[in-house]
Amino acid sequence: QVQLVQSGAEVKKPGSSVKVSCKASGGTFSSYTISWVRQAPGQGLEWMGRIIPILGIANYAQKFQGRVTITADKSTSTAYMELSSLRSEDTAVYYCARDYRNWGQGTLVTVSS
Amino acid sequence: DIQMTQSPSSLSASVGDRVTITCQASQDISNYLNWYQQKPGKAPKLLIYDASNLETGVPSRFSGSGSGTDFTFTISSLQPEDIATYYCQQYDNLPSTFGPGTKVDIK
């Protein structure tokens, strides 16, 4: 059974960057799509972008273009999402998902001065 | 971007009731639609993919239908453990987009 384990909660200052990891175990990593979805407190789900590790190609939502970078390390079956120029509105739980079937547990990122 | 709308935004029903949620896409998405269940503090759980296919392990009281722009999600007999927020998601075009969610609780 595929399991995605994400890195722990982060507290960041406005203007800084955060990098969240998502490590896959128990299944194939490279040939599936890894997507990143975030959820602000009390709000709905927002798609940020995705990567296909075997191709190394990432696509991003226009809203985050220029601020988000999604990468994948096939050797460790780990995907990463880095978000820069953080502002308070980026406070959210960030999820990774493999083909939308398997989801990480979520990582709370709090942006506060 | 494709806009997804859902109705109702919330509903209250009795145990055993049939519950229906609708999702509408702003343009034709064929059948590239997922339905999720999300409980507080948990990650979304995929219930239905390709608009009408039940994900492995998901109870058969959940079902989905539709294609093009109009979709329906049904719980045939609401159970107490079904209390959650339900989201639709299109994955026909990038960026993928989610509906705003429907909160379901017990009357």
PDB file of C-alpha atoms in Angstrom:
ATOM      1  CA  GLN A   1       0.000   0.000   0.000  1.00  0.00           C
ATOM      2  CA  VAL A   2       1.422   3.350  -1.016  1.00  0.00           C
ATOM      3  CA  GLN A   3       2.054   5.764   1.816  1.00  0.00           C
ATOM      4  CA  LEU A   4       3.036   9.417   1.536  1.00  0.00           C
ATOM      5  CA  VAL A   5       4.722  10.945   4.573  1.00  0.00           C
ATOM      6  CA  GLN A   6       5.174  14.703   4.662  1.00  0.00           C
ATOM      7  CA  SER A   7       7.586  16.825   6.649  1.00  0.00           C
ATOM      8  CA  GLY A   8       6.540  18.532   9.846  1.00  0.00           C
ATOM      9  CA  ALA A   9       4.802  21.803  10.603  1.00  0.00           C
ATOM     10  CA  GLU A  10       6.626  25.038   9.863  1.00  0.00           C
ATOM     11  CA  VAL A  11       6.382  28.593  11.148  1.00  0.00           C
ATOM     12  CA  LYS A  12       7.790  31.185   8.760  1.00  0.00           C
ATOM     13  CA  LYS A  13       8.229  34.941   8.612  1.00  0.00           C
ATOM     14  CA  PRO A  14       6.607  36.948   5.835  1.00  0.00           C
ATOM     15  CA  GLY A  15       8.913  37.191   2.837  1.00  0.00           C
ATOM     16  CA  SER A  16      10.709  33.933   3.584  1.00  0.00           C
ATOM     17  CA  SER A  17      10.438  30.543   1.848  1.00  0.00           C
ATOM     18  CA  VAL A  18       9.294  27.105   2.915  1.00  0.00           C
ATOM     19  CA  LYS A  19      10.124  23.710   1.459  1.00  0.00           C
ATOM     20  CA  VAL A  20       7.808  20.804   2.228  1.00  0.00           C
ATOM     21  CA  SER A  21       8.788  17.223   1.482  1.00  0.00           C
ATOM     22  CA  CYS A  22       6.631  14.228   0.605  1.00  0.00           C
ATOM     23  CA  LYS A  23       8.257  10.795   0.789  1.00  0.00           C
ATOM     24  CA  ALA A  24       6.573   7.833  -0.880  1.00  0.00           C
ATOM     25  CA  SER A  25       6.893   4.270   0.276  1.00  0.00           C
ATOM     26  CA  GLY A  26       5.301   0.958  -0.628  1.00  0.00           C
ATOM     27  CA  GLY A  27       4.820   1.564  -4.309  1.00  0.00           C
ATOM     28  CA  THR A  28       6.106   2.983  -7.568  1.00  0.00           C
ATOM     29  CA  PHE A  29       7.015   6.646  -7.415  1.00  0.00           C
ATOM     30  CA  SER A  30       8.401   7.843 -10.700  1.00  0.00           C
ATOM     31  CA  SER A  31       5.625   6.966 -13.127  1.00  0.00           C
ATOM     32  CA  TYR A  32       2.817   8.625 -11.190  1.00  0.00           C
ATOM     33  CA  THR A  33       1.823  12.252 -10.888  1.00  0.00           C
ATOM     34  CA  ILE A  34       2.500  13.979  -7.581  1.00  0.00           C
ATOM     35  CA  SER A  35       0.254  16.969  -7.018  1.00  0.00           C
ATOM     36  CA  TRP A  36       0.281  19.625  -4.320  1.00  0.00           C
ATOM     37  CA  VAL A  37      -2.968  20.942  -2.907  1.00  0.00           C
ATOM     38  CA  ARG A  38      -3.379  23.441  -0.111  1.00  0.00           C
ATOM     39  CA  GLN A  39      -6.197  24.289   2.270  1.00  0.00           C
ATOM     40  CA  ALA A  40      -6.339  27.543   4.193  1.00  0.00           C
ATOM     41  CA  PRO A  41      -8.013  27.407   7.621  1.00  0.00           C
ATOM     42  CA  GLY A  42     -11.734  26.774   7.211  1.00  0.00           C
ATOM     43  CA  GLN A  43     -11.481  26.983   3.422  1.00  0.00           C
ATOM     44  CA  GLY A  44     -11.666  24.651   0.456  1.00  0.00           C
ATOM     45  CA  LEU A  45      -9.021  22.826  -1.545  1.00  0.00           C
ATOM     46  CA  GLU A  46      -6.703  24.673  -3.915  1.00  0.00           C
ATOM     47  CA  TRP A  47      -4.538  22.974  -6.534  1.00  0.00           C
ATOM     48  CA  MET A  48      -1.038  24.401  -6.704  1.00  0.00           C
ATOM     49  CA  GLY A  49       0.805  22.254  -9.199  1.00  0.00           C
ATOM     50  CA  ARG A  50       2.091  18.819 -10.059  1.00  0.00           C
ATOM     51  CA  ILE A  51       5.108  16.899 -11.248  1.00  0.00           C
ATOM     52  CA  ILE A  52       5.589  13.654 -13.123  1.00  0.00           C
ATOM     53  CA  PRO A  53       8.855  12.417 -11.599  1.00  0.00           C
ATOM     54  CA  ILE A  54       9.819  10.127 -14.476  1.00  0.00           C
ATOM     55  CA  LEU A  55       9.671  13.097 -16.836  1.00  0.00           C
ATOM     56  CA  GLY A  56      10.794  15.750 -14.391  1.00  0.00           C
ATOM     57  CA  ILE A  57       8.159  18.088 -15.805  1.00  0.00           C
ATOM     58  CA  ALA A  58       6.214  20.350 -13.463  1.00  0.00           C
ATOM     59  CA  ASN A  59       3.076  22.387 -14.087  1.00  0.00           C
ATOM     60  CA  TYR A  60       1.850  25.180 -11.855  1.00  0.00           C
ATOM     61  CA  ALA A  61      -1.339  27.099 -11.258  1.00  0.00           C
ATOM     62  CA  GLN A  62      -1.006  30.597 -12.662  1.00  0.00           C
ATOM     63  CA  LYS A  63      -1.747  32.014  -9.214  1.00  0.00           C
ATOM     64  CA  PHE A  64       1.520  30.568  -7.874  1.00  0.00           C
ATOM     65  CA  GLN A  65       3.652  30.922 -10.999  1.00  0.00           C
ATOM     66  CA  GLY A  66       7.012  32.371 -10.084  1.00  0.00           C
ATOM     67  CA  ARG A  67       6.611  31.622  -6.378  1.00  0.00           C
ATOM     68  CA  VAL A  68       6.303  27.840  -6.329  1.00  0.00           C
ATOM     69  CA  THR A  69       8.767  25.161  -7.377  1.00  0.00           C
ATOM     70  CA  ILE A  70       7.892  21.475  -7.367  1.00  0.00           C
ATOM     71  CA  THR A  71      10.689  18.956  -7.721  1.00  0.00           C
ATOM     72  CA  ALA A  72      11.149  15.223  -7.288  1.00  0.00           C
ATOM     73  CA  ASP A  73      14.096  13.054  -6.341  1.00  0.00           C
ATOM     74  CA  LYS A  74      13.566   9.627  -7.898  1.00  0.00           C
ATOM     75  CA  SER A  75      16.456   8.119  -5.935  1.00  0.00           C
ATOM     76  CA  THR A  76      14.681   8.753  -2.619  1.00  0.00           C
ATOM     77  CA  SER A  77      11.068   8.694  -3.879  1.00  0.00           C
ATOM     78  CA  THR A  78      10.593  12.159  -2.452  1.00  0.00           C
ATOM     79  CA  ALA A  79       8.781  15.136  -3.898  1.00  0.00           C
ATOM     80  CA  TYR A  80       9.253  18.707  -2.739  1.00  0.00           C
ATOM     81  CA  MET A  81       7.198  21.864  -2.881  1.00  0.00           C
ATOM     82  CA  GLU A  82       8.953  25.161  -2.242  1.00  0.00           C
ATOM     83  CA  LEU A  83       6.935  28.342  -1.870  1.00  0.00           C
ATOM     84  CA  SER A  84       8.728  31.676  -1.700  1.00  0.00           C
ATOM     85  CA  SER A  85       7.845  35.268  -0.784  1.00  0.00           C
ATOM     86  CA  LEU A  86       5.493  33.971   1.864  1.00  0.00           C
ATOM     87  CA  ARG A  87       2.637  36.138   3.094  1.00  0.00           C
ATOM     88  CA  SER A  88       0.035  35.614   5.781  1.00  0.00           C
ATOM     89  CA  GLU A  89      -2.470  34.357   3.191  1.00  0.00           C
ATOM     90  CA  ASP A  90      -0.179  31.375   2.561  1.00  0.00           C
ATOM     91  CA  THR A  91      -0.989  30.014   6.011  1.00  0.00           C
ATOM     92  CA  ALA A  92      -2.529  26.659   5.183  1.00  0.00           C
ATOM     93  CA  VAL A  93      -2.217  22.906   5.327  1.00  0.00           C
ATOM     94  CA  TYR A  94      -0.263  21.687   2.311  1.00  0.00           C
ATOM     95  CA  TYR A  95      -0.964  18.202   0.958  1.00  0.00           C
ATOM     96  CA  CYS A  96       0.825  16.057  -1.575  1.00  0.00           C
ATOM     97  CA  ALA A  97      -1.124  13.418  -3.469  1.00  0.00           C
ATOM     98  CA  ARG A  98      -0.119  10.594  -5.817  1.00  0.00           C
ATOM     99  CA  ASP A  99      -2.591  10.416  -8.670  1.00  0.00           C
ATOM    100  CA  TYR A 100      -5.131  11.841  -6.213  1.00  0.00           C
ATOM    101  CA  ARG A 101      -5.538   8.350  -4.729  1.00  0.00           C
ATOM    102  CA  ASN A 102      -2.921   8.455  -2.036  1.00  0.00           C
ATOM    103  CA  TRP A 103      -2.508  11.581   0.071  1.00  0.00           C
ATOM    104  CA  GLY A 104       0.045  12.726   2.578  1.00  0.00           C
ATOM    105  CA  GLN A 105      -1.045  13.630   6.093  1.00  0.00           C
ATOM    106  CA  GLY A 106      -0.675  17.345   5.417  1.00  0.00           C
ATOM    107  CA  THR A 107       1.846  19.915   6.589  1.00  0.00           C
ATOM    108  CA  LEU A 108       0.703  23.050   8.387  1.00  0.00           C
ATOM    109  CA  VAL A 109       2.625  26.108   7.294  1.00  0.00           C
ATOM    110  CA  THR A 110       2.014  29.188   9.414  1.00  0.00           C
ATOM    111  CA  VAL A 111       3.223  32.566   8.146  1.00  0.00           C
ATOM    112  CA  SER A 112       3.417  35.116  10.904  1.00  0.00           C
ATOM    113  CA  SER A 113       5.647  37.953  11.961  1.00  0.00           C
TER     114      SER A 113
ATOM    115  CA  ASP B   1      -9.365  28.147 -15.637  1.00  0.00           C
ATOM    116  CA  ILE B   2     -12.382  25.875 -15.380  1.00  0.00           C
ATOM    117  CA  GLN B   3     -14.738  26.956 -12.617  1.00  0.00           C
ATOM    118  CA  MET B   4     -16.472  24.296 -10.551  1.00  0.00           C
ATOM    119  CA  THR B   5     -19.668  24.992  -8.658  1.00  0.00           C
ATOM    120  CA  GLN B   6     -21.400  22.724  -6.159  1.00  0.00           C
ATOM    121  CA  SER B   7     -24.822  22.740  -4.615  1.00  0.00           C
ATOM    122  CA  PRO B   8     -25.956  22.817  -1.988  1.00  0.00           C
ATOM    123  CA  SER B   9     -23.158  24.327   0.086  1.00  0.00           C
ATOM    124  CA  SER B  10     -24.465  22.419   3.088  1.00  0.00           C
ATOM    125  CA  LEU B  11     -27.212  19.999   3.927  1.00  0.00           C
ATOM    126  CA  SER B  12     -28.703  18.215   6.892  1.00  0.00           C
ATOM    127  CA  ALA B  13     -30.265  14.803   6.480  1.00  0.00           C
ATOM    128  CA  SER B  14     -31.401  11.879   8.595  1.00  0.00           C
ATOM    129  CA  VAL B  15     -29.635   8.544   8.871  1.00  0.00           C
ATOM    130  CA  GLY B  16     -30.868   6.375   6.022  1.00  0.00           C
ATOM    131  CA  ASP B  17     -31.770   9.296   3.764  1.00  0.00           C
ATOM    132  CA  ARG B  18     -30.670   9.557   0.171  1.00  0.00           C
ATOM    133  CA  VAL B  19     -28.330  12.514  -0.284  1.00  0.00           C
ATOM    134  CA  THR B  20     -27.543  14.135  -3.631  1.00  0.00           C
ATOM    135  CA  ILE B  21     -24.904  16.753  -4.417  1.00  0.00           C
ATOM    136  CA  THR B  22     -24.497  18.378  -7.790  1.00  0.00           C
ATOM    137  CA  CYS B  23     -21.351  19.761  -9.394  1.00  0.00           C
ATOM    138  CA  GLN B  24     -21.215  21.875 -12.515  1.00  0.00           C
ATOM    139  CA  ALA B  25     -18.178  22.713 -14.631  1.00  0.00           C
ATOM    140  CA  SER B  26     -17.875  25.978 -16.571  1.00  0.00           C
ATOM    141  CA  GLN B  27     -16.971  24.010 -19.697  1.00  0.00           C
ATOM    142  CA  ASP B  28     -17.065  20.454 -20.985  1.00  0.00           C
ATOM    143  CA  ILE B  29     -14.744  18.229 -18.953  1.00  0.00           C
ATOM    144  CA  SER B  30     -15.926  14.910 -20.393  1.00  0.00           C
ATOM    145  CA  ASN B  31     -15.849  12.525 -17.425  1.00  0.00           C
ATOM    146  CA  TYR B  32     -12.621  13.792 -15.866  1.00  0.00           C
ATOM    147  CA  LEU B  33     -14.135  14.344 -12.446  1.00  0.00           C
ATOM    148  CA  ASN B  34     -13.270  13.117  -8.974  1.00  0.00           C
ATOM    149  CA  TRP B  35     -15.354  13.185  -5.800  1.00  0.00           C
ATOM    150  CA  TYR B  36     -13.715  13.350  -2.377  1.00  0.00           C
ATOM    151  CA  GLN B  37     -14.761  13.059   1.218  1.00  0.00           C
ATOM    152  CA  GLN B  38     -12.898  15.126   3.791  1.00  0.00           C
ATOM    153  CA  LYS B  39     -13.316  14.865   7.534  1.00  0.00           C
ATOM    154  CA  PRO B  40     -11.991  17.576   9.896  1.00  0.00           C
ATOM    155  CA  GLY B  41      -8.241  17.463  10.308  1.00  0.00           C
ATOM    156  CA  LYS B  42      -7.833  14.739   7.693  1.00  0.00           C
ATOM    157  CA  ALA B  43      -6.653  14.592   4.108  1.00  0.00           C
ATOM    158  CA  PRO B  44      -9.260  14.253   1.368  1.00  0.00           C
ATOM    159  CA  LYS B  45     -10.211  10.699   0.483  1.00  0.00           C
ATOM    160  CA  LEU B  46     -10.956   9.772  -3.123  1.00  0.00           C
ATOM    161  CA  LEU B  47     -14.392   8.155  -3.414  1.00  0.00           C
ATOM    162  CA  ILE B  48     -15.283   8.368  -7.119  1.00  0.00           C
ATOM    163  CA  TYR B  49     -13.005   8.821 -10.147  1.00  0.00           C
ATOM    164  CA  ASP B  50     -13.808   9.354 -13.810  1.00  0.00           C
ATOM    165  CA  ALA B  51     -17.201  10.676 -12.676  1.00  0.00           C
ATOM    166  CA  SER B  52     -18.764   7.300 -11.945  1.00  0.00           C
ATOM    167  CA  ASN B  53     -16.139   4.751 -10.923  1.00  0.00           C
ATOM    168  CA  LEU B  54     -16.073   3.699  -7.293  1.00  0.00           C
ATOM    169  CA  GLU B  55     -12.604   3.709  -5.792  1.00  0.00           C
ATOM    170  CA  THR B  56     -11.469   0.375  -4.347  1.00  0.00           C
ATOM    171  CA  GLY B  57     -12.650  -0.154  -0.801  1.00  0.00           C
ATOM    172  CA  VAL B  58     -15.277   2.589  -0.868  1.00  0.00           C
ATOM    173  CA  PRO B  59     -18.770   1.478   0.225  1.00  0.00           C
ATOM    174  CA  SER B  60     -21.268   0.950  -2.559  1.00  0.00           C
ATOM    175  CA  ARG B  61     -23.733   3.449  -1.060  1.00  0.00           C
ATOM    176  CA  PHE B  62     -21.576   6.123  -2.722  1.00  0.00           C
ATOM    177  CA  SER B  63     -22.069   6.700  -6.434  1.00  0.00           C
ATOM    178  CA  GLY B  64     -21.457   9.290  -9.101  1.00  0.00           C
ATOM    179  CA  SER B  65     -22.861  10.085 -12.517  1.00  0.00           C
ATOM    180  CA  GLY B  66     -22.728  12.643 -15.275  1.00  0.00           C
ATOM    181  CA  SER B  67     -20.509  13.849 -18.070  1.00  0.00           C
ATOM    182  CA  GLY B  68     -19.792  17.066 -19.908  1.00  0.00           C
ATOM    183  CA  THR B  69     -20.645  19.855 -17.492  1.00  0.00           C
ATOM    184  CA  ASP B  70     -23.170  18.370 -15.060  1.00  0.00           C
ATOM    185  CA  PHE B  71     -22.404  15.776 -12.423  1.00  0.00           C
ATOM    186  CA  THR B  72     -24.158  14.192  -9.484  1.00  0.00           C
ATOM    187  CA  PHE B  73     -22.858  12.503  -6.353  1.00  0.00           C
ATOM    188  CA  THR B  74     -25.201  10.342  -4.306  1.00  0.00           C
ATOM    189  CA  ILE B  75     -25.136   8.661  -0.926  1.00  0.00           C
ATOM    190  CA  SER B  76     -27.948   6.122  -1.159  1.00  0.00           C
ATOM    191  CA  SER B  77     -28.408   5.705   2.594  1.00  0.00           C
ATOM    192  CA  LEU B  78     -26.673   8.255   4.802  1.00  0.00           C
ATOM    193  CA  GLN B  79     -24.676   6.803   7.690  1.00  0.00           C
ATOM    194  CA  PRO B  80     -23.334   8.636  10.754  1.00  0.00           C
ATOM    195  CA  GLU B  81     -19.758   8.094   9.538  1.00  0.00           C
ATOM    196  CA  ASP B  82     -20.565   9.981   6.319  1.00  0.00           C
ATOM    197  CA  ILE B  83     -20.548  13.312   8.134  1.00  0.00           C
ATOM    198  CA  ALA B  84     -17.933  15.255   6.198  1.00  0.00           C
ATOM    199  CA  THR B  85     -17.374  17.821   3.492  1.00  0.00           C
ATOM    200  CA  TYR B  86     -17.534  16.567  -0.087  1.00  0.00           C
ATOM    201  CA  TYR B  87     -15.627  18.099  -2.976  1.00  0.00           C
ATOM    202  CA  CYS B  88     -15.678  17.605  -6.727  1.00  0.00           C
ATOM    203  CA  GLN B  89     -12.527  18.160  -8.792  1.00  0.00           C
ATOM    204  CA  GLN B  90     -11.962  18.399 -12.517  1.00  0.00           C
ATOM    205  CA  TYR B  91      -8.747  17.098 -14.007  1.00  0.00           C
ATOM    206  CA  ASP B  92      -9.512  17.552 -17.681  1.00  0.00           C
ATOM    207  CA  ASN B  93      -7.538  20.782 -17.941  1.00  0.00           C
ATOM    208  CA  LEU B  94      -4.680  22.290 -15.993  1.00  0.00           C
ATOM    209  CA  PRO B  95      -4.923  23.827 -13.534  1.00  0.00           C
ATOM    210  CA  SER B  96      -7.054  21.202 -11.916  1.00  0.00           C
ATOM    211  CA  THR B  97      -9.816  22.900  -9.941  1.00  0.00           C
ATOM    212  CA  PHE B  98     -12.048  21.952  -7.037  1.00  0.00           C
ATOM    213  CA  GLY B  99     -15.604  22.804  -6.223  1.00  0.00           C
ATOM    214  CA  PRO B 100     -16.191  24.840  -3.046  1.00  0.00           C
ATOM    215  CA  GLY B 101     -17.429  21.836  -1.113  1.00  0.00           C
ATOM    216  CA  THR B 102     -20.678  20.577   0.394  1.00  0.00           C
ATOM    217  CA  LYS B 103     -20.873  20.063   4.126  1.00  0.00           C
ATOM    218  CA  VAL B 104     -23.086  17.136   5.108  1.00  0.00           C
ATOM    219  CA  ASP B 105     -24.352  16.571   8.620  1.00  0.00           C
ATOM    220  CA  ILE B 106     -27.002  14.599  10.443  1.00  0.00           C
ATOM    221  CA  LYS B 107     -30.368  16.116  11.207  1.00  0.00           C
TER     222      LYS B 107
END
